[in-house]
Coordinates of C-alpha atoms and ligand atoms in Angstrom, one line a residue:
X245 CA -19.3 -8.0 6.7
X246 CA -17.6 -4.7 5.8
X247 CA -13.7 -5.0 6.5
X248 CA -13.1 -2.0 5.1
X249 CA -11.3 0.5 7.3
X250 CA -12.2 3.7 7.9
X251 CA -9.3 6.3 7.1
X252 CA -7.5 8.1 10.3
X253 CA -7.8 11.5 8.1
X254 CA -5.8 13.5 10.9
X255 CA -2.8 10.8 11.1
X256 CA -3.1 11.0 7.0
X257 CA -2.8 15.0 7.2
X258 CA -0.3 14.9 10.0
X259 CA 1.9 12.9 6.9
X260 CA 1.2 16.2 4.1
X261 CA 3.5 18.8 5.2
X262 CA 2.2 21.5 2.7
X263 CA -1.4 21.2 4.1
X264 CA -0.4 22.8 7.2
X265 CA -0.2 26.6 6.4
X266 CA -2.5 29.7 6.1
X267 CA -3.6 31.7 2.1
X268 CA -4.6 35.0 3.3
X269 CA -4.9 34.4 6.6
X270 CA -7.2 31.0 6.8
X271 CA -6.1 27.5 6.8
X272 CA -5.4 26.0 3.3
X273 CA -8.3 23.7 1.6
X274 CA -6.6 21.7 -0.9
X275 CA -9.8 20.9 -3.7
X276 CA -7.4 20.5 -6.8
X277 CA -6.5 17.3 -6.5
X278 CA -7.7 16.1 -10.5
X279 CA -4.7 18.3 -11.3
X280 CA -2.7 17.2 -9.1
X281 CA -2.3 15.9 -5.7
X282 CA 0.2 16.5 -2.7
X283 CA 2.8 14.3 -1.7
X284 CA 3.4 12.9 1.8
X285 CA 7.0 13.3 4.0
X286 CA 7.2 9.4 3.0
X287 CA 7.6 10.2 -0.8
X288 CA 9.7 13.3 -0.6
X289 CA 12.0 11.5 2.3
X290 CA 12.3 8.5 -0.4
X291 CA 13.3 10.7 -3.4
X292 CA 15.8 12.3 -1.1
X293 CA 17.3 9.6 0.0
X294 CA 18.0 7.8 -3.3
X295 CA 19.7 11.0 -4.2
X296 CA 21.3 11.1 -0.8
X297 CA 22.9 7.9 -0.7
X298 CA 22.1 5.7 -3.9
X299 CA 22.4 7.5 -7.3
X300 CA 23.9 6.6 -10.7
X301 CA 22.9 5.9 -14.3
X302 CA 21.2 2.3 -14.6
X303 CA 21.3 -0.7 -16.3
X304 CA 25.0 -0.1 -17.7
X305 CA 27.3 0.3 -14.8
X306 CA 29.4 -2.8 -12.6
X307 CA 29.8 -0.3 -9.5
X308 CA 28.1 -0.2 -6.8
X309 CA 26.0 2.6 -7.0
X310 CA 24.7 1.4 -10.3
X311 CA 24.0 -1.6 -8.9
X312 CA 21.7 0.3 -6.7
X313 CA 20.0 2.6 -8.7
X314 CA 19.0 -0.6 -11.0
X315 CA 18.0 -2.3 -8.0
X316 CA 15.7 0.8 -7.0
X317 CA 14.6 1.5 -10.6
X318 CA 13.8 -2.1 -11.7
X319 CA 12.1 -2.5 -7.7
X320 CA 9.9 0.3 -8.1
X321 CA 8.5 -1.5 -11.4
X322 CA 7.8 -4.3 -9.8
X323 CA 6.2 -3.0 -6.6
X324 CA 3.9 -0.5 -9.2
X325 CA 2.9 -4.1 -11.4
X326 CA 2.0 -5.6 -7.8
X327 CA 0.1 -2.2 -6.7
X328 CA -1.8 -2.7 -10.1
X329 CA -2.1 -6.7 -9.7
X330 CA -0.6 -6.6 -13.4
X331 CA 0.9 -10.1 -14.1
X332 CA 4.8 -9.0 -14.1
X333 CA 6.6 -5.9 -14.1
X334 CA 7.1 -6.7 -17.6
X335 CA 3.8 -4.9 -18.2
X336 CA 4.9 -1.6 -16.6
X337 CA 6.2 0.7 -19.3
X338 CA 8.1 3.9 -17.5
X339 CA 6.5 7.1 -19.1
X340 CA 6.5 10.7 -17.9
X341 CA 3.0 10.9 -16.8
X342 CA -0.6 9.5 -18.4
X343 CA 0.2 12.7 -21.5
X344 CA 3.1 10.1 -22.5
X345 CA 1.8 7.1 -22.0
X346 CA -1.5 7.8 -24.0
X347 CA 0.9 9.1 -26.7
X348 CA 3.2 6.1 -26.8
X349 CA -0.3 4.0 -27.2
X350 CA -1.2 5.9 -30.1
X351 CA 2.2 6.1 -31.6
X352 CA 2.7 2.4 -31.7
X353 CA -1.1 1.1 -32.3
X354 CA -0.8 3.5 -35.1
X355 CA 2.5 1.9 -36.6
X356 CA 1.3 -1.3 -35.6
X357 CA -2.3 -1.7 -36.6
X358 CA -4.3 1.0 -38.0
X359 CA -4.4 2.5 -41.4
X360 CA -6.4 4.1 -44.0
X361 CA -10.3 4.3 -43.1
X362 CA -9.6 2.2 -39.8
X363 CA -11.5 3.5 -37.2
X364 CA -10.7 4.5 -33.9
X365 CA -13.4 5.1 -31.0
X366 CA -12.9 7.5 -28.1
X367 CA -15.9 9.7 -26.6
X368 CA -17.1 12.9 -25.8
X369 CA -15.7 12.6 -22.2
X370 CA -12.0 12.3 -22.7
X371 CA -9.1 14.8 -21.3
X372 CA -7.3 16.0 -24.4
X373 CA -4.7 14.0 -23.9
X374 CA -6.5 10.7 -24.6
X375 CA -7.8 13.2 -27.7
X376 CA -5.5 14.2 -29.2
X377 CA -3.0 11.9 -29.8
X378 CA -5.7 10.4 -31.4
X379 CA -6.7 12.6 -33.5
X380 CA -3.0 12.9 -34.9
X381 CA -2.7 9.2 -35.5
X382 CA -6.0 9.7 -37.5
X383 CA -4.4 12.6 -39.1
X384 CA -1.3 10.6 -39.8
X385 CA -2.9 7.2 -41.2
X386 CA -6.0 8.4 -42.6
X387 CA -8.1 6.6 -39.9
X388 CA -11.6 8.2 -38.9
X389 CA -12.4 9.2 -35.3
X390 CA -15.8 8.0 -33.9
X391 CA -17.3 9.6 -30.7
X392 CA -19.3 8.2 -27.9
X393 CA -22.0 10.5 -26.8
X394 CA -22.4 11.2 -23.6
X395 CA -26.4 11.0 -21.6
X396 CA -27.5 14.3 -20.1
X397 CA -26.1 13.2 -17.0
X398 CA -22.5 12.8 -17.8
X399 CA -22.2 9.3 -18.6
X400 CA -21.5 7.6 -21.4
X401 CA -23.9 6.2 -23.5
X402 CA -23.5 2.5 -24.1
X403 CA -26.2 2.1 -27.1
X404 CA -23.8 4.8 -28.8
X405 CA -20.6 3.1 -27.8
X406 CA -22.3 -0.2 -29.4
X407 CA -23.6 1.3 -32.6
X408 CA -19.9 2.2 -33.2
X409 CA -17.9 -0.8 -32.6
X410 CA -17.6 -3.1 -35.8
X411 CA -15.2 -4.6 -38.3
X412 CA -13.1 -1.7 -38.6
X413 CA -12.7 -0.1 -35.0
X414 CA -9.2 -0.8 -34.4
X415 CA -9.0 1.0 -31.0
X416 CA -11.5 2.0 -28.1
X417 CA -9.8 4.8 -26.2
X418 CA -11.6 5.8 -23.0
X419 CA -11.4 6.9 -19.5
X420 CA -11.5 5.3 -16.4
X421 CA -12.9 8.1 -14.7
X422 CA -13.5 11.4 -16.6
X423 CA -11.7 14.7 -14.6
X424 CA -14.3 17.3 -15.6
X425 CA -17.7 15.3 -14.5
X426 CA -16.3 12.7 -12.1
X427 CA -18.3 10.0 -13.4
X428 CA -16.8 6.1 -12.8
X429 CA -17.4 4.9 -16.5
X430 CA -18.2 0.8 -16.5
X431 CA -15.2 -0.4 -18.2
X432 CA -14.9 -3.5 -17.8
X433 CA -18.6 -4.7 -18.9
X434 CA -17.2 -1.9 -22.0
X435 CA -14.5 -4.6 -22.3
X436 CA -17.0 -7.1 -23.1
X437 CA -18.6 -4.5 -25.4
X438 CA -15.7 -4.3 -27.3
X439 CA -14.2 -7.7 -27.1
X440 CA -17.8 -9.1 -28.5
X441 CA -18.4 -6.7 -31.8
X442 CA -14.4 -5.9 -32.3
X443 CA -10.9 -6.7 -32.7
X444 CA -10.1 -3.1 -31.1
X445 CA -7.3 -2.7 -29.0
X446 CA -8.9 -1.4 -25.8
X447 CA -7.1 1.6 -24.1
X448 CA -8.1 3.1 -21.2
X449 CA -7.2 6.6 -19.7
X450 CA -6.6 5.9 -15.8
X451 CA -5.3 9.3 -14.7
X452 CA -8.1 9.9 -12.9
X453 CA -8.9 5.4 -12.0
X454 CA -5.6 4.7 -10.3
X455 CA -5.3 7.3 -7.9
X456 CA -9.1 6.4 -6.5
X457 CA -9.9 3.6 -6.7
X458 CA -8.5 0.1 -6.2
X459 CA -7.0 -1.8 -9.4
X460 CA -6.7 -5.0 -11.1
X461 CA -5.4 -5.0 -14.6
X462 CA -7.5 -8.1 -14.9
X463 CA -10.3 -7.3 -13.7
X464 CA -10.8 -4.0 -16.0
X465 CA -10.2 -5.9 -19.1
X466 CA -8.5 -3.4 -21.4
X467 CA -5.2 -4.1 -23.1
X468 CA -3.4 -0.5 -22.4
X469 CA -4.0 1.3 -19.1
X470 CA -2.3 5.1 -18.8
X471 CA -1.4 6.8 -15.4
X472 CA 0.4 9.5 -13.9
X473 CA 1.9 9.7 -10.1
X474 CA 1.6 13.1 -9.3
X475 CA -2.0 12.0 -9.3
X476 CA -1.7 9.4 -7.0
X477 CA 0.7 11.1 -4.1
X478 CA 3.7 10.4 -6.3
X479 CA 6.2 13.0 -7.8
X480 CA 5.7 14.9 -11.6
X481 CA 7.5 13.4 -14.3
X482 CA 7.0 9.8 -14.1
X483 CA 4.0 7.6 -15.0
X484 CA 3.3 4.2 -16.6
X485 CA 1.5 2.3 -19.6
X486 CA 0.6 -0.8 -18.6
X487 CA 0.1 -3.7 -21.1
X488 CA -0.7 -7.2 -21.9
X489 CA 2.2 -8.5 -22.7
X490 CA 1.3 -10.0 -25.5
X491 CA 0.7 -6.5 -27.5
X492 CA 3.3 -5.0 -26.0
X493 CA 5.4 -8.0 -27.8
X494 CA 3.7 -7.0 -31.3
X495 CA 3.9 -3.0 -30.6
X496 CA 6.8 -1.3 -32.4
X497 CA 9.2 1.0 -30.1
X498 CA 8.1 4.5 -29.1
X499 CA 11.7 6.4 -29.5
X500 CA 15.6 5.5 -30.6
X501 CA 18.2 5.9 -27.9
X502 CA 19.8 4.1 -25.3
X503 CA 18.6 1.1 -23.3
X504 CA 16.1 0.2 -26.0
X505 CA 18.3 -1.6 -28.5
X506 CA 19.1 -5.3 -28.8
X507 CA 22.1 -4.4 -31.5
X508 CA 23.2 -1.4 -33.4
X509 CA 24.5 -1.8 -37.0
X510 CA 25.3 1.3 -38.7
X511 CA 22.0 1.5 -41.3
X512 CA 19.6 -0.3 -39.0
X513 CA 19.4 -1.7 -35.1
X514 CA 17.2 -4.3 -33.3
X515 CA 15.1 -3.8 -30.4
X516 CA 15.3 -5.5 -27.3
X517 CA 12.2 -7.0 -25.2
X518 CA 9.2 -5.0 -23.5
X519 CA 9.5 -2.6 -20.7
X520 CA 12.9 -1.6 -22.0
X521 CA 12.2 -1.5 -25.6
X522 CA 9.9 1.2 -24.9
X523 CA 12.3 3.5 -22.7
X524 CA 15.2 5.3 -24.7
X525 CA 17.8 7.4 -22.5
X526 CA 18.4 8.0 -19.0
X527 CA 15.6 7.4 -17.5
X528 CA 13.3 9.3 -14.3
X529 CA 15.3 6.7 -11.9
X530 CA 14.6 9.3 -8.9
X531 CA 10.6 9.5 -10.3
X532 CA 10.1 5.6 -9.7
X533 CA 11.3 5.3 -6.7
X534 CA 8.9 8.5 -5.8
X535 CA 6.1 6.5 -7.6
X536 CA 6.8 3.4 -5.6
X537 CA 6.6 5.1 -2.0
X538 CA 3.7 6.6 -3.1
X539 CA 2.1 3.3 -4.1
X540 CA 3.7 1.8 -0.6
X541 CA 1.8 4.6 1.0
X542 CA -1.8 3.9 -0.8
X543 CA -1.7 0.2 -0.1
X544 CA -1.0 0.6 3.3
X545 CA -4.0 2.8 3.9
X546 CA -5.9 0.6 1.4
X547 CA -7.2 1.5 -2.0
X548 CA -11.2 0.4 -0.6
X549 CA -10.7 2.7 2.2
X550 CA -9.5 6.0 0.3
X551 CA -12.6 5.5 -2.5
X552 CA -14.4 5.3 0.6
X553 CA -13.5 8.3 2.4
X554 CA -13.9 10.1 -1.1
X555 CA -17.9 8.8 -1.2
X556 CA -18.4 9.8 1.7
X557 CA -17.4 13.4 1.3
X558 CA -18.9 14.0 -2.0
X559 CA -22.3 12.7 -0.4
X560 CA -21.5 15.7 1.9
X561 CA -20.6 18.0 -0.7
X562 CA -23.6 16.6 -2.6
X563 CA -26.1 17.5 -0.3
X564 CA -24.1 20.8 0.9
X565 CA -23.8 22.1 -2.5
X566 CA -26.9 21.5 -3.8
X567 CA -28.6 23.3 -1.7
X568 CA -26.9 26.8 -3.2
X569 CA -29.5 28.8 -5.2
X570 CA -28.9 28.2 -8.7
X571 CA -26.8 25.8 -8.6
X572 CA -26.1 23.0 -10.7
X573 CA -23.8 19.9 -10.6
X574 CA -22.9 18.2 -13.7
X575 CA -21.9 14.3 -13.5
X576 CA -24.3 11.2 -12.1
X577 CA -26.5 11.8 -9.5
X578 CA -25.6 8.5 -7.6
X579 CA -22.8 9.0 -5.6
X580 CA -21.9 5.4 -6.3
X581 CA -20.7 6.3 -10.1
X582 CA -19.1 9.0 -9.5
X583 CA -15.3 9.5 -8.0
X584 CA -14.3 12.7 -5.9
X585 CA -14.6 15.3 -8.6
X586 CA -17.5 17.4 -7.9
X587 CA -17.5 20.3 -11.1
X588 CA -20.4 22.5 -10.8
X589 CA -22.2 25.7 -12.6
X590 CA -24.2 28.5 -10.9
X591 CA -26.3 30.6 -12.5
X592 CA -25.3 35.0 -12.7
X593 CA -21.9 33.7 -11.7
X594 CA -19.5 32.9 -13.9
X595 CA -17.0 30.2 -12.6
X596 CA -13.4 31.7 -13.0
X597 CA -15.1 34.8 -10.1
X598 CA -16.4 32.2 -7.6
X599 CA -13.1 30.2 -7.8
X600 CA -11.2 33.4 -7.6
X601 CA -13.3 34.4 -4.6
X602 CA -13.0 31.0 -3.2
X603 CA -8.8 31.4 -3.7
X604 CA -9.4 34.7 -1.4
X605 CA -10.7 32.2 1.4
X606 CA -8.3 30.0 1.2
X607 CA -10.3 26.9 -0.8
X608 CA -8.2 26.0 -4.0
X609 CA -10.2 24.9 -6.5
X610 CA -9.6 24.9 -10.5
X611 CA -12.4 26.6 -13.2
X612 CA -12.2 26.5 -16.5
X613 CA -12.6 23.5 -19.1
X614 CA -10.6 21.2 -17.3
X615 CA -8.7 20.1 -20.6
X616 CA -11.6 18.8 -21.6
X617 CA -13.2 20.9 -24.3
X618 CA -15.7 18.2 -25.4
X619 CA -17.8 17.7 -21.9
X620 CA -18.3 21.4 -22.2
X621 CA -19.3 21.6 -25.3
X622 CA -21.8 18.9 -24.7
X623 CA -23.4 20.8 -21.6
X624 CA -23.0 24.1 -23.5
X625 CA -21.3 26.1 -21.0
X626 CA -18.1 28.0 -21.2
X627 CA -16.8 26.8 -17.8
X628 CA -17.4 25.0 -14.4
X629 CA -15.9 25.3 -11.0
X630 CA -14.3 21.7 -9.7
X631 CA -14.1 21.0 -6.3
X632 CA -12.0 17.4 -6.1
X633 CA -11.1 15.4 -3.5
X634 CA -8.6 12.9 -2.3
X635 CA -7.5 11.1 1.1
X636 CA -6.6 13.9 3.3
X637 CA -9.3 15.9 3.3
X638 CA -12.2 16.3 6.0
X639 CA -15.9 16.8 5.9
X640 CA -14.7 20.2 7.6
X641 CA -13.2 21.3 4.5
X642 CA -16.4 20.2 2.4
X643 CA -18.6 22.6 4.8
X644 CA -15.8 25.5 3.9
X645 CA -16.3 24.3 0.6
X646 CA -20.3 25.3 1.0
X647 CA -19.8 28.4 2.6
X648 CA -17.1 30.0 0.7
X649 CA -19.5 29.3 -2.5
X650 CA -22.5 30.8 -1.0
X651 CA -20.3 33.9 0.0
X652 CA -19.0 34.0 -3.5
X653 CA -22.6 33.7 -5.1
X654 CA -23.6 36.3 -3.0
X655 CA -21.2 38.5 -3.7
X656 CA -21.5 38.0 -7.7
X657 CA -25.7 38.4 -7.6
X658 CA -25.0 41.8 -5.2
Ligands
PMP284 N1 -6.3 12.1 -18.4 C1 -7.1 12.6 -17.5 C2 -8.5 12.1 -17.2 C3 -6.5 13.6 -16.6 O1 -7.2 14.1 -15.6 C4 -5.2 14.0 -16.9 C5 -4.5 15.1 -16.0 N2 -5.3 16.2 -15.8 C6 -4.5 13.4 -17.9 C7 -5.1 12.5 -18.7 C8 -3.1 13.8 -18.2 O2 -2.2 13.5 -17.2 P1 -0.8 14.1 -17.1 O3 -0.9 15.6 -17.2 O4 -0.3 13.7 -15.8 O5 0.0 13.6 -18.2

């Protein structure tokens, strides 16, 4: 039996504040939600009121309002560990967003267990920031980067991924789900991939998993897992690594500063336990508790339901946009692998014109190479138009969606 509920889209929009106004004249479609999404009265009303009432630096002070901001700091960790079913909140490292969080992986595997002619696997599907960091460990440490390919429709190629793994991989770095085709990449039966032919530490990217679709830490079976909560209905600023505790035991700390030490002598200092030994300084105290209400706000709709909503309209969108002369979607062609990113390519119209025309009709969408350079490369194209979805939006929005394209591709072809 399906006990999923559907999603009351209109109480859900009645929640968005910003969705409520006019661009030029015509109501707002908000498509850019891989870049970032918008944040409900019950987040902005719960950053406000820790500043309102509740704010001081953490961890240090006997006062009451210390007290309270630990209380809210150390509470929002533990609500995001439950939101994730991690183990303990012990495996929630604060970051600034996924950016951070991939870089602190890289940073500390790299100190910690890779070296000269160690290899490290990511693919041709990954945002830059689970790129790059990468590739200045590799840089750093003399280790060689190794790239997944990806199949001609945007997924990633498992015989590749297993012709790579051996001896020396030392990590697999990969996304959940990629933000420039959409596709849901298998990772946990990748886990088994890896676990079977490798010792590889097994990161994943989940800028684009956590805000989507529902999570368990064990279930996916990596060993790091990166998000951001801007994302995921949450404010800018703040994100999370989580980890197995056990590696985040053996991983050396990320920055010097405050709130990270055990002791301080003058020529050397010692660290003190994971989260903490990974967050120097003040930290984004007012970002948790934003991250918190906006994980509060997801579980009470229910992770199952929002992915479903999402299916649903980008089977709409699917069909609608398909049916546009010339047009070509990149990404799976079952809706079941593939989350609510929807980047597409027609032909005579170059995608930066189409998403400027679409701009003029109200419809945000982003074009361009979506930060990730590779997927392009791989499709040969210089850019695509992404349409992307999330929980407030209505199949009404997917059918502007389909007409303001066919006016824009009429327009370009005139
Ligand atoms: N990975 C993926 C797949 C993303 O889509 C993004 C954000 N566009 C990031 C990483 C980086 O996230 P942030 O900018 O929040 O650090």
């Amino acid at each position: 039996m399906d006990t999923v509920a559907a999603l009351d889209v209109a109480a859900v929009r009645a929640d968005f504040p910003i969705l409520d106004q006019r661009v030029d004249g015509k109501p707002l479609v908000y498509l850019d939600n891989a870049a970032s999404s918008q944040k409900p009265r019950q987040v902005i009303e719960a950053i406000s009121a820790y500043y309102m009432t509740d704010h001081a630096n953490v961890h240090r002070g006997v006062h009451e309002l210390a007290r309270r901001a630990t209380e809210a700091y150390e509470g929002a960790r533990e609500r995001i560990a439950r939101w994730a079913n991690a183990e303990s909140a012990d495996e929630i490292v604060w970051t600034r967003g996924a950016s951070e969080a991939l870089n602190l992986a890289a940073f500390t595997l790299g100190q910690s267990r890779v070296g000269a002619g160690d290899e490290i696997v990511v693919s041709d599907m990954e945002h830059h920031s689970n790129l790059v960091p990468w590739q200045l460990l590799a840089a750093r440490n003399g280790a060689v980067l190794r790239h997944v390919e990806l199949t001609s429709d945007g997924r990633l190629d498992l015989d590749s991924l297993a012709s790579l793994l051996g001896p020396r991989t030392r990590v697999v770095a990969l996304p959940h789900v990629s933000n420039a085709l959409g596709t849901i990449n298998p990772v946990a039966r990748i886990g088994r991939m890896v676990r079977e032919k490798s010792s590889a530490a097994y990161v994943l990217d989940g800028a684009q998993g956590a805000p989507h679709l529902p999570l368990d830490m064990a279930e996916l079976g990596c060993d790091l897992y990166a998000f951001s909560a801007h994302k995921m209905c949450g404010p800018t600023g703040i994100g999370a690594l989580w980890g197995r505790s056990a590696l985040l035991a053996e991983l050396p700390p990320y920055q010097g500063g405050g709130e990270m030490i055990a002791h301080v002598y003058r020529d050397h200092s010692t660290w003190t336990t994971p989260p903490h030994k990974f967050e120097a300084g003040t930290p984004n105290i007012a970002g948790a508790v934003g991250m918190q209400a906006a994980a509060e706000y997801l579980d009470d709709l229910g992770m199952a339901a929002v992915h479903r909503h999402e299916s649903s309209l980008v089977g709409r969108a699917l069909a609608l946009l398909s049916e546009v002369d010339g047009l070509r979607i990149l990404g799976p062609t079952a809706p079941e692998d593939r989350a609510g990113v929807i980047p597409f390519v027609v032909d005579d119209a170059p995608a930066q014109d189409i998403a400027t025309i679409l701009d003029a009709e109200g419809i945000a969408v982003r074009a361009g190479h979506h930060c990730a350079q590779l997927v392009l490369d791989r499709f040969g194209l210089p850019a695509t138009v992404r349409a992307s979805f999330y929980l407030y939006n209505t199949p009404d929005e997917v059918d502007r969606l389909a007409e303001g394209v066919r006016l824009a591709v009429s327009m370009l072809r005139q």
